[in-house]
XYZ file of C-alpha atoms in Angstrom:
570
model
C 5.859 8.545 5.534
C 6.619 5.881 2.988
C 8.666 3.744 5.488
C 8.738 3.624 9.380
C 11.945 5.791 9.678
C 10.863 8.243 6.873
C 10.465 11.674 8.374
C 10.027 13.771 5.299
C 7.748 16.767 5.839
C 8.034 18.405 2.350
C 6.114 16.095 0.125
C 3.111 17.111 -1.892
C 1.326 20.523 -2.215
C -0.598 20.577 1.155
C 2.182 22.213 3.150
C 2.387 25.058 0.546
C -1.491 25.258 0.493
C -1.919 25.491 4.260
C 0.720 28.357 4.387
C -1.014 30.249 1.583
C -4.220 29.869 3.317
C -2.882 31.123 6.496
C -1.509 34.188 4.745
C -4.963 35.209 3.607
C -6.821 34.394 6.904
C -4.688 33.677 9.992
C -7.859 32.540 11.712
C -8.578 29.763 9.292
C -8.840 26.181 10.707
C -6.373 23.375 9.581
C -7.789 19.958 9.674
C -5.885 16.442 8.902
C -7.866 13.394 7.877
C -6.138 10.181 6.600
C -7.722 8.709 3.399
C -5.257 6.028 3.170
C -2.135 4.829 5.287
C 1.224 3.620 4.522
C 1.387 -0.180 4.248
C 3.896 -0.613 6.924
C 1.336 0.490 9.488
C -0.725 -2.603 8.848
C 2.149 -5.091 8.945
C 0.908 -6.611 5.749
C -2.833 -6.270 6.414
C -5.235 -3.799 4.826
C -6.216 -2.390 8.117
C -4.911 0.331 10.328
C -6.092 -0.689 13.707
C -4.413 -3.923 14.730
C -1.469 -1.851 15.970
C -3.255 1.391 17.079
C -0.063 2.721 18.798
C 1.731 2.693 15.570
C -1.089 4.464 13.686
C -1.261 6.985 16.483
C 2.485 7.597 16.135
C 2.161 8.026 12.391
C -0.734 10.638 12.688
C 0.798 12.573 15.627
C 4.215 12.652 13.822
C 2.454 14.595 11.028
C 0.935 17.076 13.478
C 4.283 17.636 15.256
C 6.049 17.981 11.786
C 3.419 20.575 10.680
C 4.512 22.788 13.574
C 8.274 21.930 13.661
C 9.032 22.372 10.058
C 6.196 24.752 8.814
C 4.954 26.524 11.932
C 1.437 25.306 11.164
C -0.826 24.445 14.101
C -3.249 21.629 13.216
C -6.509 22.362 14.934
C -8.437 19.021 14.423
C -7.581 15.494 13.218
C -9.780 12.759 11.974
C -9.794 9.019 12.118
C -10.274 7.493 8.562
C -12.274 8.982 5.704
C -15.583 7.240 5.209
C -14.168 3.920 6.475
C -14.435 1.965 9.803
C -13.409 3.579 12.971
C -12.031 1.801 16.063
C -12.922 2.881 19.522
C -9.642 1.783 21.121
C -7.716 3.646 18.569
C -9.683 6.951 19.069
C -8.944 6.818 22.697
C -5.213 5.967 22.225
C -5.102 8.914 19.588
C -6.376 11.277 22.365
C -3.934 9.947 24.880
C -1.039 10.170 22.312
C -1.869 13.807 21.548
C -2.045 14.680 25.062
C 1.319 13.072 25.862
C 2.814 15.080 23.190
C 1.481 18.522 24.526
C -1.203 18.582 21.744
C -4.178 19.119 24.137
C -5.379 21.855 21.714
C -5.773 19.412 18.693
C -9.436 18.244 18.638
C -10.665 14.905 17.416
C -13.279 14.574 14.729
C -15.291 11.199 14.324
C -16.066 9.575 12.102
C -16.186 11.338 8.803
C -18.798 8.956 7.507
C -22.424 8.697 8.597
C -23.887 10.014 11.912
C -24.226 6.436 13.067
C -22.891 4.363 14.758
C -20.560 6.974 16.106
C -23.177 8.926 17.849
C -24.795 5.826 19.442
C -21.349 4.669 20.688
C -20.579 8.016 22.180
C -23.822 8.096 24.098
C -22.933 4.547 25.514
C -19.265 5.116 26.260
C -18.364 8.023 28.497
C -14.741 7.941 27.730
C -15.333 7.977 23.851
C -17.778 10.766 24.479
C -15.051 12.736 26.401
C -12.292 12.369 23.686
C -14.425 13.201 20.505
C -14.793 16.894 20.084
C -16.668 17.128 16.762
C -19.157 14.641 15.117
C -18.422 14.961 11.546
C -20.766 13.540 8.844
C -20.366 13.405 4.943
C -23.160 14.596 2.779
C -25.733 14.746 5.492
C -28.361 16.332 3.248
C -28.734 19.174 5.877
C -30.078 16.811 8.516
C -28.336 15.358 11.676
C -29.308 12.182 13.343
C -31.175 12.635 16.680
C -28.557 10.720 18.607
C -25.807 13.160 17.229
C -27.913 16.225 18.417
C -28.564 14.522 21.724
C -24.764 14.347 22.444
C -24.688 18.128 22.639
C -21.356 17.863 20.755
C -20.321 20.229 17.841
C -21.733 18.913 14.664
C -20.197 19.423 11.245
C -20.795 18.516 7.572
C -17.179 17.506 7.455
C -17.440 16.773 3.696
C -20.205 18.123 1.429
C -20.937 19.674 -1.896
C -18.892 17.590 -4.510
C -20.949 19.110 -7.171
C -20.230 20.604 -10.671
C -19.114 24.239 -10.208
C -21.805 25.725 -12.494
C -24.806 27.794 -11.346
C -26.655 24.799 -10.147
C -23.628 23.852 -8.102
C -23.447 27.471 -6.723
C -27.082 27.098 -5.727
C -26.418 23.654 -4.066
C -23.568 25.308 -2.001
C -25.738 28.245 -1.119
C -28.542 26.121 0.057
C -26.502 23.696 2.274
C -24.210 26.459 3.690
C -27.421 27.831 5.271
C -29.607 24.824 5.791
C -26.971 22.510 7.339
C -27.279 24.669 10.331
C -31.055 25.563 10.019
C -32.099 21.925 9.690
C -29.116 20.031 11.163
C -27.376 22.193 13.659
C -24.125 21.822 11.830
C -21.745 24.841 12.464
C -19.234 23.982 9.697
C -19.648 22.833 6.102
C -16.466 21.672 4.447
C -16.376 21.537 0.698
C -14.827 18.550 -1.216
C -13.029 19.603 -3.144
C -11.638 23.052 -2.976
C -10.171 23.678 -6.572
C -10.715 21.365 -9.552
C -6.968 21.000 -10.330
C -6.777 17.528 -11.888
C -7.571 16.130 -15.383
C -11.173 16.629 -16.006
C -11.689 12.972 -17.024
C -10.716 11.656 -13.689
C -13.595 10.895 -11.288
C -15.512 13.900 -9.933
C -14.137 16.273 -12.823
C -14.869 19.967 -12.256
C -16.304 19.394 -8.826
C -14.333 21.965 -6.927
C -15.383 25.495 -5.869
C -13.426 26.694 -8.942
C -11.394 25.260 -11.727
C -7.701 25.342 -12.468
C -6.871 22.392 -14.610
C -4.527 23.530 -17.086
C -1.172 24.490 -15.442
C 0.450 24.299 -18.979
C -1.686 27.238 -20.052
C -2.275 28.955 -16.834
C -6.128 29.145 -17.633
C -8.441 29.122 -14.554
C -12.154 29.727 -14.052
C -13.456 31.540 -10.987
C -16.839 29.830 -10.684
C -20.045 30.760 -8.967
C -19.366 28.639 -5.739
C -16.401 30.985 -4.963
C -18.758 33.973 -4.692
C -21.350 32.025 -2.859
C -18.597 31.163 -0.330
C -17.823 34.939 -0.051
C -21.276 35.562 1.160
C -20.612 33.577 4.293
C -16.669 33.805 4.713
C -16.129 37.415 4.037
C -18.536 38.468 6.875
C -17.783 35.795 9.601
C -14.873 34.014 11.013
C -14.213 30.775 12.799
C -15.351 31.401 16.293
C -18.284 33.521 15.505
C -21.665 32.294 16.888
C -24.804 31.397 15.090
C -27.918 32.922 16.547
C -30.579 30.459 17.386
C -33.256 32.672 15.685
C -32.845 31.175 12.285
C -34.982 29.187 10.073
C -37.008 28.905 6.930
C -38.807 31.733 5.056
C -42.546 31.404 4.598
C -42.410 30.919 0.848
C -39.263 28.891 0.678
C -35.562 29.681 1.396
C -33.731 30.003 4.620
C -31.726 32.478 6.692
C -29.038 32.257 9.313
C -27.515 34.951 11.531
C -24.098 35.002 13.268
C -22.274 37.256 15.584
C -18.738 37.893 16.965
C -20.387 38.863 20.252
C -18.661 42.129 19.860
C -21.610 43.997 18.348
C -21.276 42.779 14.739
C -24.135 40.837 12.956
C -24.140 39.102 9.641
C -27.504 37.577 8.172
C -27.273 35.325 5.108
C -30.502 34.609 3.189
C -30.998 32.100 0.322
C -34.032 31.482 -1.779
C -32.670 28.584 -4.061
C -35.331 26.721 -5.934
C -35.187 22.905 -6.174
C -33.782 22.624 -9.722
C -31.328 25.341 -9.236
C -29.653 23.862 -6.090
C -29.501 19.915 -6.688
C -26.272 18.714 -5.124
C -24.607 15.486 -6.362
C -25.788 13.583 -3.295
C -28.163 12.809 -1.402
C -31.355 13.092 -3.458
C -33.283 16.315 -2.806
C -37.111 16.135 -2.187
C -39.277 18.470 -4.265
C -40.120 21.777 -2.679
C -41.269 25.162 -3.814
C -39.972 28.752 -3.587
C -41.746 31.875 -4.606
C -40.911 35.736 -4.480
C -41.730 37.188 -1.089
C -41.068 40.178 1.225
C -39.286 39.360 4.386
C -39.015 41.496 7.474
C -36.381 41.037 9.878
C -36.630 42.349 13.459
C -33.383 43.245 15.435
C -33.517 43.036 19.200
C -31.161 43.169 22.070
C -27.737 44.635 21.258
C -28.678 44.902 17.672
C -31.858 47.114 18.071
C -30.072 50.486 17.791
C -28.368 49.564 14.346
C -29.175 52.324 11.705
C -28.017 50.661 8.575
C -26.629 47.389 7.236
C -24.342 46.650 4.296
C -26.028 44.371 1.594
C -24.330 42.037 -0.854
C -26.322 40.120 -3.550
C -26.072 37.267 -6.019
C -28.729 35.862 -8.432
C -28.013 32.525 -9.759
C -31.109 31.818 -11.969
C -29.952 29.373 -14.721
C -32.185 31.107 -17.213
C -30.353 34.449 -16.637
C -27.890 34.949 -19.535
C -25.337 36.283 -17.070
C -25.830 35.553 -13.327
C -25.065 38.287 -10.899
C -22.543 37.246 -8.266
C -21.587 38.952 -5.078
C -22.691 42.458 -6.074
C -22.635 45.349 -3.466
C -25.974 47.046 -3.326
C -27.172 50.260 -1.505
C -27.115 49.862 2.404
C -30.523 48.922 3.939
C -31.893 51.337 6.458
C -32.977 49.818 9.773
C -36.158 51.727 10.937
C -37.633 51.071 14.386
C -35.446 47.984 14.720
C -36.468 46.248 11.580
C -35.594 46.002 7.741
C -37.489 44.469 4.851
C -36.090 42.895 1.736
C -37.899 42.058 -1.514
C -36.725 38.534 -2.211
C -36.891 36.967 -5.742
C -36.112 33.194 -6.475
C -32.621 31.876 -6.592
C -31.049 34.802 -4.856
C -28.556 35.147 -2.057
C -28.352 38.152 0.217
C -25.735 38.912 2.900
C -26.751 41.825 5.320
C -24.029 42.780 7.657
C -22.652 45.409 9.999
C -19.123 44.616 8.533
C -17.660 47.210 6.089
C -14.919 45.177 4.867
C -16.559 43.093 2.119
C -14.936 43.402 -1.206
C -15.133 41.722 -4.608
C -11.704 41.562 -5.755
C -10.643 41.830 -9.570
C -8.227 39.919 -11.424
C -6.777 40.202 -15.029
C -8.394 37.863 -17.623
C -6.713 34.413 -17.124
C -4.611 33.171 -20.131
C -6.634 31.384 -22.760
C -7.397 27.707 -22.380
C -5.159 25.424 -24.456
C -4.883 21.570 -24.751
C -1.884 19.721 -23.430
C 1.110 20.520 -25.831
C 1.436 17.898 -28.540
C 5.114 17.688 -28.065
C 6.255 17.438 -24.363
C 9.339 16.309 -22.618
C 10.864 16.286 -19.147
C 14.468 15.301 -18.135
C 13.623 15.811 -14.415
C 16.834 17.844 -13.991
C 15.780 19.915 -11.066
C 18.306 20.349 -8.338
C 16.113 21.660 -5.578
C 12.451 21.080 -6.704
C 9.874 23.099 -4.944
C 7.519 20.283 -5.054
C 8.191 16.487 -4.722
C 6.113 15.716 -7.914
C 6.944 16.607 -11.500
C 4.492 18.815 -13.381
C 1.382 17.328 -14.996
C 2.024 13.705 -13.750
C -1.061 12.539 -11.874
C -0.314 9.536 -9.666
C -3.229 7.140 -9.664
C -1.442 4.407 -7.683
C 2.065 4.471 -6.192
C 3.957 7.604 -5.592
C 6.440 9.192 -8.107
C 8.939 11.708 -6.899
C 11.938 13.660 -8.068
C 15.171 11.847 -7.233
C 18.846 12.603 -7.077
C 20.672 9.491 -8.140
C 23.950 9.910 -6.309
C 25.175 6.412 -7.501
C 24.884 7.428 -11.146
C 27.747 9.978 -12.317
C 26.443 9.919 -15.937
C 23.459 11.207 -17.646
C 20.839 10.191 -15.075
C 21.646 12.051 -11.926
C 18.252 13.663 -11.720
C 15.374 11.205 -12.230
C 11.755 10.452 -11.503
C 11.394 7.581 -9.086
C 8.446 5.361 -7.989
C 9.120 5.142 -4.253
C 6.471 2.919 -2.679
C 7.696 -0.471 -1.693
C 4.523 -1.946 -0.393
C 0.811 -1.634 -1.088
C -0.721 1.026 0.985
C -3.645 0.613 3.428
C -6.065 1.676 0.757
C -9.288 3.765 0.783
C -10.565 2.274 -2.413
C -9.684 -0.816 -4.338
C -6.454 0.417 -5.699
C -4.476 -1.262 -8.325
C -1.546 -3.492 -7.422
C 0.549 -1.606 -10.029
C 1.835 1.830 -9.710
C 0.668 4.264 -12.511
C 1.008 7.946 -13.164
C -0.934 9.398 -16.111
C -0.181 12.488 -18.159
C -1.331 14.425 -21.152
C -4.556 14.865 -23.062
C -7.328 12.376 -22.681
C -8.384 12.788 -26.303
C -4.986 11.731 -27.650
C -5.145 8.623 -29.878
C -2.073 8.525 -32.175
C 0.879 9.145 -30.089
C 4.586 8.181 -29.344
C 5.822 7.773 -25.859
C 9.459 7.507 -25.040
C 11.174 7.065 -21.663
C 14.392 5.885 -20.172
C 13.765 3.255 -17.541
C 15.930 1.835 -14.699
C 14.488 -1.291 -12.896
C 15.965 -1.585 -9.363
C 14.537 -5.021 -8.263
C 16.440 -7.865 -9.597
C 14.534 -10.693 -11.345
C 10.995 -9.731 -10.360
C 10.924 -5.968 -11.216
C 8.835 -4.648 -14.153
C 8.049 -1.325 -15.753
C 5.773 0.027 -18.478
C 5.015 2.965 -20.629
C 1.434 3.350 -21.908
C -0.984 5.105 -24.138
C -4.742 5.478 -24.425
C -5.086 4.835 -20.621
C -8.808 5.342 -20.071
C -9.279 5.097 -16.296
C -8.077 6.847 -13.132
C -9.058 7.257 -9.574
C -10.871 4.355 -7.787
C -11.328 2.359 -11.046
C -7.641 2.578 -11.978
C -7.233 -1.274 -11.666
C -9.805 -1.512 -14.402
C -7.859 0.760 -16.731
C -7.474 -0.341 -20.361
C -5.115 0.959 -23.096
C -1.773 -0.125 -24.693
C 0.887 -1.058 -22.070
C 4.468 -1.859 -23.147
C 6.071 -3.814 -20.246
C 9.620 -4.932 -19.803
C 10.871 -7.151 -16.829
C 13.986 -7.713 -14.952
C 13.748 -11.486 -16.089
C 14.464 -10.447 -19.622
C 10.984 -10.775 -21.069
C 8.562 -8.243 -22.386
C 4.757 -8.198 -23.039
C 2.202 -5.874 -24.577
C -1.031 -5.846 -22.787
C -4.573 -4.057 -23.364
C -5.034 -3.385 -19.563
C -3.068 -2.346 -16.499
C -3.509 -5.611 -14.616
C -2.016 -7.537 -17.567
C -4.662 -10.038 -18.450
C -5.279 -8.916 -21.998
C -1.868 -10.064 -23.510
C -1.462 -8.809 -27.125
C 2.061 -10.153 -27.595
C 5.088 -11.240 -25.490
C 8.573 -12.486 -25.884
C 12.206 -11.901 -24.935
C 13.729 -8.415 -24.632
C 16.959 -8.984 -22.682
C 16.455 -6.219 -20.312
C 18.103 -6.554 -16.899
C 17.724 -4.640 -13.657
C 20.124 -1.971 -12.768
C 20.956 -0.686 -16.078
C 19.283 2.071 -18.212
C 17.053 1.132 -21.191
C 14.956 3.139 -23.561
C 11.267 2.281 -24.265
C 9.389 3.636 -27.091
C 5.725 3.030 -27.618
C 4.277 4.141 -31.023
C 0.339 3.891 -31.376
C -1.215 4.811 -34.830
C -4.859 3.877 -35.723
C -5.349 0.377 -34.836
C -1.651 -0.605 -34.805
C 1.057 -0.323 -32.116
C 4.778 -1.024 -32.129
C 7.465 -0.838 -29.485
C 11.315 -0.176 -29.656
C 14.054 -1.020 -27.094
C 17.029 1.179 -27.113
C 16.000 2.508 -30.513
C 15.469 -0.849 -32.207
C 12.230 -2.522 -33.137
C 11.120 -5.158 -30.619
C 7.749 -5.787 -31.647
C 5.357 -4.274 -34.228
C 1.946 -4.310 -36.002
C 0.146 -5.434 -32.851
C -3.643 -4.700 -33.243
C -4.728 -2.419 -30.474
C -8.383 -3.004 -29.847
C -9.526 -1.307 -26.658
C -9.961 2.403 -26.040
C -9.683 4.803 -28.966
C -8.048 7.509 -26.784
C -6.822 8.358 -23.408
C -3.795 9.473 -21.379
C -0.083 8.468 -21.683
C 1.350 6.894 -18.575
C 4.358 5.255 -16.880
C 4.283 2.759 -14.049
C 5.629 -0.418 -12.479
C 4.401 -3.985 -12.174
C 4.322 -3.781 -8.267
C 5.178 -1.361 -5.601
C 8.885 -1.336 -6.319
C 11.606 1.254 -6.729
C 12.056 2.228 -10.376
C 13.563 5.205 -12.035
C 12.373 7.091 -15.253
C 14.144 9.808 -17.152
C 13.941 11.765 -20.301
C 10.239 11.212 -20.778
C 8.991 12.471 -24.084
C 5.524 12.440 -25.878
C 4.775 13.217 -29.313
C 1.108 13.191 -30.200
C -1.096 13.974 -33.322
C -3.701 16.649 -32.882
C -6.848 14.718 -32.004
C -9.144 17.504 -33.438
């Protein structure tokens, strides 16, 4: 919602993603959590709570739009990811939800630490009433005593964030069980789901699987996917954890869940310390050894005759790990069954017969980003608001239909934010979108640009950009800028402090110009509208990095006929 009157419910990939998830499991839960907010909410301040009614309106509009435009029911809504919460705002959010007949939407707080939210809930009866779930991030499988004392539902509302190799799979197996065994948490949410972003951005490869090459179609179904299946194929949201769960005598843990309709699922993990280290928090040393474990079934389960068994072995010393393999069913004799458990194993023992390990054809082979690439953005009805392969690090770049231009630039790519957002991290004051191969060194980047802001507007093309994510404002590279006041400059950084050369270019707002940046070895040169503007500037700085486009502030600017020609970095 870039502006106060901007009711667009078709941006980004999340609507598509939620609908695809619902196709596969209609019972899956949908949760919204703001990481940043549009700038207009704060009326010029980097704070979303001075006008809590405006913030509540913004959040509730999104929930209403999800239903109205996509028939998606949002089940829970959070406050502000890993940042401060405001008690007055949380209460007003509940009031606003209820006023809009959204009583079914639960509130999670505070998606940070257990404290001080648990303490405040124990002190404030109304806050206690309106918060449905206490969600903590990376809790290390333990909950604070105050959180447990509330009696509220407890979640690890963000966890994992670990490389998706065998150790990452071990981390995921351990915390999926032990978040409940140690901390009474009945949900564990992975950040992130799929590593579908340039690997050199922060937290590269820290999804449950990897799909980071849309240009090749290559993807990797990693170990954590099959560890997830050990739980999610044999339970559903709404199942109940049994209280008779815990640690095994020689290390490892087990949990048991039921649908209260006669089904039982038991998940057992024996992850060793070194095979299950998560990225955070630190994991104290402990020991695991092989053991026999006998499980006794009582009550409504005592008459079960056999149970299905699914198995994984994640030992990093194995040449090929075993993932999610169906074993012979285990016989239940006199109400009990025994398993021989090795180290770094996961078992699911269940009454459900529906488990399956799907198959898929070999993915296309991995390939680097093409050395020659161009995009004229001529898409009449784009399925997504963003152009392929561009990764916005600050600002928002969207397909745009330029109805005022009857010429060659009807369909363009436009930076659309006009004020700095209420940021989650220390975002740059410039807008930037990166693209290409991080290993590129010698490259030519060409793009048509259209500055819309008279006198103060500015735009750049760049090469060898070395930073994205939270440290974007520290990005170095070669940046070729032109400004609506007629000047140009070449800088070695995004914020424009390392000036390599500058002068007059004669560019004006509201007319199209073509910028060309050529970088070869230690020299760079620039062309304006096909004619040399500056040349033989010594680069310094990073030796390789992404190509990029961007603006000097949060301002409307259009881009067209983007083109890269790179030399093979091998």
